[in-house]
Coordinates of C-alpha atoms and ligand atoms in Angstrom, one line a residue:
M7 CA 27.2 -9.1 -11.6
L8 CA 24.4 -10.9 -9.8
N9 CA 23.8 -14.4 -11.1
I10 CA 20.1 -14.8 -11.7
S11 CA 20.2 -17.5 -14.4
G12 CA 17.7 -19.6 -12.5
S13 CA 15.3 -16.7 -12.4
E14 CA 15.8 -15.9 -16.0
Q15 CA 14.8 -19.5 -16.9
L16 CA 11.8 -19.5 -14.7
Y17 CA 10.7 -16.1 -16.1
R18 CA 10.9 -17.4 -19.7
E19 CA 8.8 -20.4 -18.7
A20 CA 6.3 -18.4 -16.8
G21 CA 5.8 -16.2 -19.8
A22 CA 4.3 -19.2 -21.7
Y23 CA 1.6 -19.7 -19.0
L24 CA 1.0 -16.4 -17.2
P25 CA 0.3 -13.0 -18.9
G26 CA 3.7 -11.2 -18.8
G27 CA 5.0 -14.1 -16.7
V28 CA 3.4 -12.8 -13.5
N29 CA 0.3 -12.6 -11.5
S30 CA 0.4 -8.9 -10.7
P31 CA 2.0 -6.4 -13.2
V32 CA 4.7 -4.6 -11.0
R33 CA 6.3 -7.9 -10.2
A34 CA 7.6 -8.2 -13.8
F35 CA 10.3 -5.4 -13.2
R36 CA 9.4 -3.8 -16.5
A37 CA 9.8 -0.3 -15.1
V38 CA 13.4 -1.0 -14.2
D39 CA 14.1 -3.0 -17.3
R40 CA 15.4 -6.1 -15.6
C41 CA 14.4 -9.8 -15.2
P42 CA 12.5 -10.3 -12.0
V43 CA 14.0 -12.5 -9.4
F44 CA 12.1 -15.6 -8.4
I45 CA 11.8 -16.1 -4.7
D46 CA 12.6 -19.4 -3.1
H47 CA 11.9 -18.4 0.5
A48 CA 12.0 -15.6 2.9
K49 CA 12.9 -15.1 6.5
D50 CA 12.9 -12.0 8.7
A51 CA 14.2 -9.1 6.7
Y52 CA 15.5 -11.2 3.9
L53 CA 14.4 -12.6 0.6
Y54 CA 16.3 -15.6 -0.9
D55 CA 16.0 -16.2 -4.6
V56 CA 16.2 -19.5 -6.6
D57 CA 19.9 -18.8 -7.4
G58 CA 20.8 -18.6 -3.8
N59 CA 21.1 -14.8 -3.6
A60 CA 20.0 -13.1 -0.4
Y61 CA 18.4 -9.6 -0.4
I62 CA 17.5 -7.2 2.3
D63 CA 13.8 -6.7 1.5
Y64 CA 12.1 -3.3 1.4
V65 CA 9.1 -4.4 -0.6
C66 CA 7.8 -6.6 2.3
S67 CA 5.2 -8.1 -0.1
W68 CA 4.0 -4.5 -0.8
G69 CA 3.3 -3.8 2.8
P70 CA 1.9 -6.8 4.7
C71 CA 5.1 -8.0 6.3
I72 CA 5.6 -5.4 8.9
L73 CA 7.0 -8.0 11.3
G74 CA 9.3 -9.3 8.6
H75 CA 9.0 -12.7 6.8
A76 CA 7.8 -15.9 8.5
H77 CA 7.5 -14.5 12.0
P78 CA 7.6 -17.6 14.2
R79 CA 4.5 -16.8 16.2
V80 CA 2.4 -16.1 13.1
V81 CA 3.7 -19.3 11.3
R82 CA 3.0 -21.4 14.3
A83 CA -0.6 -20.0 14.8
V84 CA -1.4 -20.7 11.1
Q85 CA 0.1 -24.2 11.2
K86 CA -2.0 -25.0 14.2
A87 CA -5.1 -23.5 12.5
C88 CA -4.5 -25.7 9.4
E89 CA -5.0 -28.8 11.4
N90 CA -8.5 -27.7 12.1
G91 CA -9.5 -27.3 8.5
L92 CA -8.8 -24.8 5.9
T93 CA -12.2 -23.2 5.3
Y94 CA -15.8 -23.9 6.5
G95 CA -18.0 -21.3 4.8
A96 CA -19.6 -20.9 8.3
P97 CA -19.0 -18.4 11.1
T98 CA -16.1 -18.7 13.5
E99 CA -15.2 -16.9 16.7
K100 CA -11.9 -15.7 15.0
E101 CA -13.8 -13.3 12.7
T102 CA -15.3 -11.5 15.7
K103 CA -12.0 -11.5 17.3
L104 CA -10.3 -9.8 14.4
A105 CA -13.1 -7.3 14.0
K106 CA -12.8 -6.5 17.8
L107 CA -9.0 -6.0 17.5
I108 CA -9.6 -3.7 14.6
R109 CA -12.1 -1.6 16.5
A110 CA -10.0 -1.5 19.6
C111 CA -7.2 0.1 17.5
M112 CA -9.4 2.1 15.2
P113 CA -12.5 3.2 17.1
S114 CA -14.2 4.6 13.9
M115 CA -14.5 1.0 12.7
E116 CA -17.4 0.2 14.9
V117 CA -18.7 -2.6 12.6
S118 CA -16.6 -4.2 9.9
R119 CA -16.9 -6.8 7.1
L120 CA -13.9 -9.0 6.3
V121 CA -13.2 -9.8 2.7
S122 CA -10.2 -11.3 0.9
S123 CA -8.3 -8.3 -0.7
G124 CA -7.9 -4.6 -0.6
T125 CA -9.6 -4.3 -4.0
E126 CA -12.7 -6.0 -2.7
A127 CA -12.7 -3.9 0.5
V128 CA -12.6 -0.6 -1.4
M129 CA -15.2 -1.5 -4.1
S130 CA -17.5 -2.7 -1.3
A131 CA -17.1 0.4 0.8
V132 CA -17.9 2.5 -2.3
R133 CA -21.1 0.4 -2.8
V134 CA -22.2 1.0 0.8
A135 CA -21.5 4.7 0.5
R136 CA -23.7 4.8 -2.6
G137 CA -26.4 2.8 -0.8
F138 CA -26.3 5.0 2.2
T139 CA -26.4 8.4 0.3
G140 CA -28.5 7.3 -2.6
R141 CA -26.0 9.0 -4.9
D142 CA -23.8 7.6 -7.7
K143 CA -20.7 9.8 -8.1
I144 CA -17.5 9.5 -6.2
I145 CA -14.3 11.6 -6.0
K146 CA -10.9 10.1 -6.0
F147 CA -7.5 11.6 -6.5
R148 CA -5.1 11.4 -9.4
G149 CA -2.3 9.1 -8.5
C150 CA -4.2 7.4 -5.7
Y151 CA -4.6 3.6 -6.1
H152 CA -7.6 1.9 -4.7
G153 CA -7.5 -1.6 -6.2
H154 CA -8.4 -2.7 -9.7
S155 CA -12.2 -2.5 -9.7
D156 CA -13.7 -0.7 -12.7
G157 CA -14.8 2.6 -11.3
L158 CA -11.5 3.1 -9.4
L159 CA -9.1 2.4 -12.3
V160 CA -9.4 6.0 -13.3
K161 CA -6.1 8.0 -13.0
A162 CA -4.9 5.3 -10.6
G163 CA -1.3 5.1 -9.3
S164 CA 0.9 2.1 -8.7
G165 CA 1.4 -0.3 -11.7
A166 CA -1.1 1.6 -13.8
L167 CA 1.0 4.8 -13.2
T168 CA 4.3 3.0 -14.0
Q169 CA 2.9 1.7 -17.3
S170 CA 1.4 5.1 -18.2
A171 CA -1.9 3.3 -18.7
P172 CA -3.9 4.9 -16.0
D173 CA -7.2 4.0 -17.7
S174 CA -7.5 0.4 -18.4
L175 CA -9.1 -1.1 -21.5
G176 CA -12.2 -2.8 -20.5
V177 CA -13.6 -0.3 -18.1
P178 CA -16.9 1.0 -19.5
A179 CA -16.8 4.7 -20.1
D180 CA -20.3 5.0 -18.5
Y181 CA -18.8 3.5 -15.4
A182 CA -15.6 5.7 -15.3
R183 CA -17.8 8.8 -15.7
Q184 CA -19.2 8.2 -12.2
T185 CA -15.6 8.8 -10.9
L186 CA -14.6 12.4 -10.6
V187 CA -10.9 13.0 -10.3
A188 CA -9.3 15.7 -8.0
E189 CA -5.7 16.7 -7.3
Y190 CA -4.1 15.4 -4.1
N191 CA -3.2 18.3 -1.8
H192 CA -5.1 20.8 -3.9
P193 CA -8.3 21.7 -1.9
E194 CA -9.5 24.0 -4.7
S195 CA -9.8 21.0 -7.1
V196 CA -12.1 19.3 -4.6
E197 CA -14.2 22.4 -4.0
R198 CA -14.7 22.8 -7.8
L199 CA -16.0 19.2 -8.1
F200 CA -18.5 19.7 -5.2
A201 CA -19.6 23.0 -6.8
E202 CA -20.1 21.3 -10.2
H203 CA -22.0 18.3 -8.8
P204 CA -24.2 19.5 -6.0
G205 CA -25.9 16.7 -4.2
E206 CA -24.5 14.0 -6.5
I207 CA -21.4 12.8 -4.6
A208 CA -21.7 9.7 -2.5
A209 CA -18.2 9.4 -1.3
L210 CA -14.8 11.0 -1.4
L211 CA -12.0 8.3 -1.4
V212 CA -8.5 9.1 -0.4
E213 CA -5.3 7.4 0.6
P214 CA -4.5 9.6 3.7
V215 CA -0.8 9.2 2.8
A216 CA -0.6 8.6 -0.9
A217 CA 1.7 5.6 -1.3
N218 CA 1.0 4.5 -4.9
M219 CA 2.7 7.4 -6.6
G220 CA 5.7 7.0 -4.5
V221 CA 5.0 8.4 -1.0
V222 CA 3.3 11.7 -0.9
L223 CA 2.3 13.2 2.5
P224 CA -0.9 15.2 3.0
E225 CA -0.1 18.9 3.5
P226 CA -1.0 20.2 7.0
G227 CA -4.8 20.7 7.1
F228 CA -5.6 18.8 3.8
L229 CA -7.2 15.8 5.5
S230 CA -9.2 18.0 7.9
F231 CA -10.3 20.1 4.9
L232 CA -11.6 16.9 3.3
R233 CA -13.4 16.0 6.5
E234 CA -15.2 19.3 6.6
I235 CA -16.2 19.6 3.0
T236 CA -17.6 16.1 2.9
R237 CA -19.6 16.6 6.0
D238 CA -21.0 19.9 4.6
H239 CA -22.1 18.1 1.5
G240 CA -23.5 14.9 3.1
T241 CA -20.8 12.9 1.3
L242 CA -19.1 10.0 3.1
L243 CA -15.3 10.3 3.6
I244 CA -13.6 7.0 3.0
F245 CA -10.0 6.6 4.1
D246 CA -8.3 3.9 2.1
E247 CA -5.9 2.7 4.8
V248 CA -4.9 -0.6 3.0
I249 CA -1.3 0.6 3.3
T250 CA -1.4 3.1 6.2
G251 CA -3.6 0.9 8.5
F252 CA -1.3 -0.6 11.3
R253 CA 1.6 0.9 9.3
L254 CA 1.7 4.5 10.6
G255 CA 0.6 3.2 14.0
L256 CA -2.1 0.9 15.5
G257 CA -4.7 3.6 14.7
G258 CA -3.5 4.1 11.2
A259 CA -3.5 7.5 9.5
Q260 CA -6.7 8.5 11.2
E261 CA -5.0 8.4 14.5
Y262 CA -1.7 9.8 13.1
F263 CA -3.4 12.8 11.6
Q264 CA -6.4 13.0 14.1
V265 CA -9.0 13.0 11.3
T266 CA -11.9 10.5 11.5
P267 CA -13.4 9.2 8.3
D268 CA -16.9 7.7 7.9
L269 CA -15.7 4.5 6.4
T270 CA -12.2 2.9 6.4
T271 CA -10.7 0.2 4.2
L272 CA -8.0 -2.1 5.3
G273 CA -5.9 -4.9 3.8
K274 CA -2.2 -5.9 3.7
I275 CA -1.0 -5.9 7.3
I276 CA -4.4 -7.1 8.8
G277 CA -3.9 -10.4 6.9
G278 CA -0.4 -10.9 8.3
G279 CA 0.7 -12.1 4.9
M280 CA -2.5 -13.9 3.9
P281 CA -5.3 -12.6 1.7
V282 CA -7.5 -10.4 3.9
G283 CA -9.2 -7.1 3.5
A284 CA -11.8 -5.3 5.6
Y285 CA -14.2 -2.3 5.3
G286 CA -16.1 -0.7 8.2
G287 CA -17.2 2.3 9.9
R288 CA -20.2 3.6 11.9
R289 CA -22.9 1.1 12.8
E290 CA -25.7 3.1 11.1
I291 CA -23.8 2.8 7.7
M292 CA -22.5 -0.7 8.0
E293 CA -26.0 -2.0 9.1
L294 CA -26.9 -1.5 5.4
V295 CA -24.7 -4.5 4.5
A296 CA -26.4 -7.8 3.8
P297 CA -27.8 -9.7 5.6
A298 CA -28.4 -6.8 8.0
G299 CA -29.5 -4.5 5.1
P300 CA -30.0 -4.1 1.4
V301 CA -26.4 -3.6 0.1
Y302 CA -25.3 -6.9 -1.2
Q303 CA -21.7 -8.2 -0.7
A304 CA -20.5 -11.8 -0.1
G305 CA -17.5 -13.9 -0.3
T306 CA -16.9 -17.7 -0.2
L307 CA -13.6 -17.3 1.6
S308 CA -14.3 -14.1 3.5
G309 CA -13.1 -14.4 7.1
N310 CA -11.1 -17.5 6.1
P311 CA -9.8 -19.2 9.3
L312 CA -6.2 -19.2 8.3
A313 CA -6.1 -15.7 7.1
T314 CA -8.0 -14.4 10.2
T315 CA -5.5 -16.4 12.3
A316 CA -2.5 -14.7 10.6
G317 CA -4.1 -11.3 11.0
I318 CA -5.1 -11.8 14.7
E319 CA -1.5 -13.0 15.5
T320 CA 0.1 -10.1 13.7
L321 CA -2.1 -7.4 15.2
T322 CA -1.6 -8.9 18.6
I323 CA 2.1 -8.8 18.3
L324 CA 2.0 -5.2 17.1
R325 CA -0.1 -4.3 20.1
E326 CA 2.1 -6.2 22.6
T327 CA 5.4 -4.8 21.3
A328 CA 6.0 -1.6 23.2
G329 CA 7.8 1.1 21.1
I330 CA 7.6 -0.9 17.8
Y331 CA 6.3 2.1 15.8
E332 CA 8.8 4.5 17.3
Q333 CA 11.6 2.0 16.3
L334 CA 10.2 1.6 12.8
D335 CA 10.1 5.4 12.4
Q336 CA 13.7 5.8 13.6
K337 CA 14.9 3.2 11.2
A338 CA 13.1 4.9 8.3
K339 CA 14.5 8.2 9.3
R340 CA 18.1 6.8 9.2
L341 CA 17.4 5.5 5.7
A342 CA 15.9 8.8 4.6
A343 CA 18.9 10.7 6.0
A344 CA 21.3 8.4 4.2
M345 CA 19.5 8.9 0.9
R346 CA 19.4 12.7 1.3
E347 CA 23.0 12.8 2.3
A348 CA 24.1 10.6 -0.6
Y349 CA 22.0 12.2 -3.4
G350 CA 21.6 15.7 -2.1
E351 CA 19.5 18.1 -4.2
R352 CA 19.0 15.5 -6.9
V353 CA 16.3 13.8 -4.9
C354 CA 13.3 14.4 -2.7
V355 CA 12.8 11.8 0.1
N356 CA 9.3 11.6 1.7
Q357 CA 8.8 9.6 4.9
A358 CA 6.0 8.9 7.2
G359 CA 6.7 6.3 9.9
S360 CA 8.0 3.2 8.2
L361 CA 6.8 4.3 4.7
L362 CA 9.3 6.1 2.6
G363 CA 10.2 7.0 -0.9
M364 CA 12.9 8.7 -2.9
F365 CA 12.0 10.6 -6.0
F366 CA 14.6 11.5 -8.5
T367 CA 13.6 15.1 -8.8
G368 CA 15.0 18.4 -7.5
Q369 CA 11.4 19.6 -6.6
R370 CA 9.5 19.0 -3.3
V371 CA 7.1 16.3 -4.1
T372 CA 3.5 17.2 -2.8
D373 CA 1.2 16.0 -5.6
Y374 CA 0.8 14.0 -8.7
E375 CA 2.5 16.7 -10.9
T376 CA 5.7 16.9 -8.8
A377 CA 5.7 13.1 -8.3
T378 CA 5.7 12.4 -12.0
S379 CA 8.4 15.0 -12.6
S380 CA 10.9 12.4 -11.4
D381 CA 13.4 10.8 -13.6
T382 CA 12.3 7.2 -13.8
A383 CA 15.4 6.2 -15.8
A384 CA 17.6 7.5 -12.9
Y385 CA 15.4 5.4 -10.5
A386 CA 15.9 2.3 -12.7
A387 CA 19.6 2.8 -12.5
Y388 CA 19.5 3.3 -8.8
F389 CA 17.4 0.1 -8.4
G390 CA 19.9 -1.9 -10.5
R391 CA 22.8 -0.7 -8.3
M392 CA 21.0 -1.5 -5.1
I393 CA 19.8 -5.0 -6.2
E394 CA 23.4 -5.8 -7.3
R395 CA 24.4 -4.9 -3.7
G396 CA 21.7 -7.2 -2.2
I397 CA 19.1 -4.6 -1.5
Y398 CA 15.6 -5.3 -2.9
L399 CA 13.6 -2.2 -3.5
A400 CA 10.4 -1.7 -5.2
P401 CA 10.9 -2.1 -8.9
S402 CA 9.2 1.2 -9.7
Q403 CA 9.7 4.9 -8.8
Y404 CA 6.0 5.0 -7.9
E405 CA 5.9 2.4 -5.1
A406 CA 6.8 2.8 -1.5
M407 CA 9.7 1.4 0.4
F408 CA 8.6 -0.5 3.5
V409 CA 10.7 -1.0 6.7
S410 CA 9.8 -3.9 8.9
A411 CA 10.5 -4.8 12.6
A412 CA 12.9 -7.4 11.3
H413 CA 15.2 -4.9 9.8
G414 CA 17.9 -4.7 12.5
E415 CA 21.0 -2.6 13.0
E416 CA 23.0 -4.6 10.6
E417 CA 20.5 -4.4 7.8
I418 CA 20.0 -0.7 8.1
A419 CA 23.7 0.0 8.3
R420 CA 24.3 -2.2 5.2
T421 CA 21.5 -0.4 3.3
C422 CA 22.8 3.0 4.1
E423 CA 26.3 1.9 3.0
A424 CA 24.8 0.6 -0.3
V425 CA 23.0 3.9 -0.8
R426 CA 26.2 5.9 -0.4
D427 CA 28.0 3.5 -2.7
A428 CA 25.3 3.6 -5.4
A429 CA 25.3 7.4 -5.4
K430 CA 29.1 7.8 -6.1
P431 CA 29.8 9.6 -9.4
A432 CA 32.1 6.8 -10.5
Q433 CA 29.2 4.4 -10.2
A434 CA 27.0 6.6 -12.4
A435 CA 29.8 6.7 -15.0
A436 CA 30.2 3.0 -14.9
D437 CA 26.5 2.6 -15.6
K438 CA 27.0 4.6 -18.8
T439 CA 29.6 2.3 -20.3
P440 CA 28.0 -0.7 -21.8
Ligands
PLP522 C1 -2.8 -2.5 -2.3 C2 -3.8 -1.4 -2.3 C3 -5.1 -1.7 -2.6 C4 -5.6 -3.1 -3.2 O1 -5.3 -4.1 -2.4 P1 -5.2 -5.6 -3.1 O2 -5.1 -6.5 -1.9 O3 -4.0 -5.6 -3.9 O4 -6.4 -5.8 -3.9 C5 -6.1 -0.8 -2.3 N1 -5.8 0.4 -1.8 C6 -4.5 0.8 -1.5 C7 -4.2 2.1 -0.9 C8 -3.5 -0.2 -1.8 O5 -2.2 0.2 -1.5

C-alpha cells in the first residue's frame, strides 16, 4: 500500500481552513473515495508528493502542462521576467506578442482580449455575443463545462457532474433561464431550441470535443451543422477551446475539424501553467469590447507579465517542435490500445490527439446519456489500482486524461503495463476482500 500519511495529515489540517480542504472541488478525490495526495514538486512527466512517492502524471494540471512540468525554457523565461516586476497594471509588448501568436495559429482570433482564467474568458465571450446580437439567450450542451459563472453552471460537466449537482445553489433562476440546454451530438435538440426561440439566441457555446464528461468526440458533421444553423439564425458560434486549444494541434479544434467559430475562448495551455485565459474572434465583434466599444470587461492582473511570458514561451516551443502533435497522438493511441486490450468490451475508450478517456460502459459513448451510463465505482477501483502503481489519473470518471510531450517511452510502457496489471481478474477479486 502506498504510504500517504503526510498527505493525510495535511488534508486534515487543510479541512479546517479551506472548504473541503481544497481550492477546487475535484482535487479532493471524493469521486474515488480516497485521500488526495499533496504535491511537493513536479518535473517533466512526474508528480512527487510530500511522502516521497513519484507518480506518472496524466492530469497535467487539468491540461496546461502539455510540455510536462517545469520545462526549463519556460521556467527560465519566467524567472527572468520576475526580475522586471511582477505586475504593472499598464500595457506591455508581451500582451501583443501573445495575441499575435494566438492569431498566427488560430486565424479566426483576429483580435483577442487576455484575462486570467477560462471561466472569465467564457463569461466575457458570452457578454460580447449578447452585446453584438442584442439578444439574451444562449444555448449550451448538457455535460459541457464552461467555467463556474452563473449562467453557465447549468447542466455543466466536470466537478459538477461528478457530484451530481449540475445546478449550483446560489445561481438565480432568472439567470439560469437564459441558458437553454441541448444534447451534445443530437442536432435535432438544437433545431428544436432554435424553433422554440426564434430571434432570441445570442450564442451557441460548445466544447468542440467535450472533455468535461469524460472525452466525447463530435460525430462527423455535428460541428459543421452547428456552424450552419447558427449562421442561419444570426447567432454567434462560440468554441470553448480552453482544453482543445493548442491541445489537438496549434490551430485547436477549429483547425482539426475545419469549422470556424465566430468567437473562441482559450485558457489552460496558453498560460503555460500560469493563470491566463483569452477570448477573441472577428474584429467587428471584438471591437465592441471596452475601451474600443460599449461591452465592459476589465482585469487588474489581465495580461500579467509573468503569465504572458509563460504562455509565449510555451506556444513558441509548441510551434518550434516539429512533429510534437503527431508524437502526442501516437502516445495517446498506444495508451488507448492498451486500455482496450486489457479491458475489452467492458470499456469504451475515446481519444482525440493527446486527450483520452476510458468509460466503464459497454456502450459506445457519444453523448451525455451514454457517458453517464458508466460504472463510476469501477472507475474508482481502477483509479485506486493505478495510483497504487504510481500512475496519477484524473480522480473522476468525468475528466480527461492528458498526455504531455514529457511522457517518454519508459513512462508510456510503464503505464500500459500498469493498465494490464490493474485489469487482471485476480486484482478485481483482491479489491473485493476488505
Ligand atoms: C477548465 C475549463 C474552463 C474553465 O477554466 P478555468 O481556468 O478553470 O476557469 C472552461 N471551459 C472549459 C472547456 C474548461 O475545460
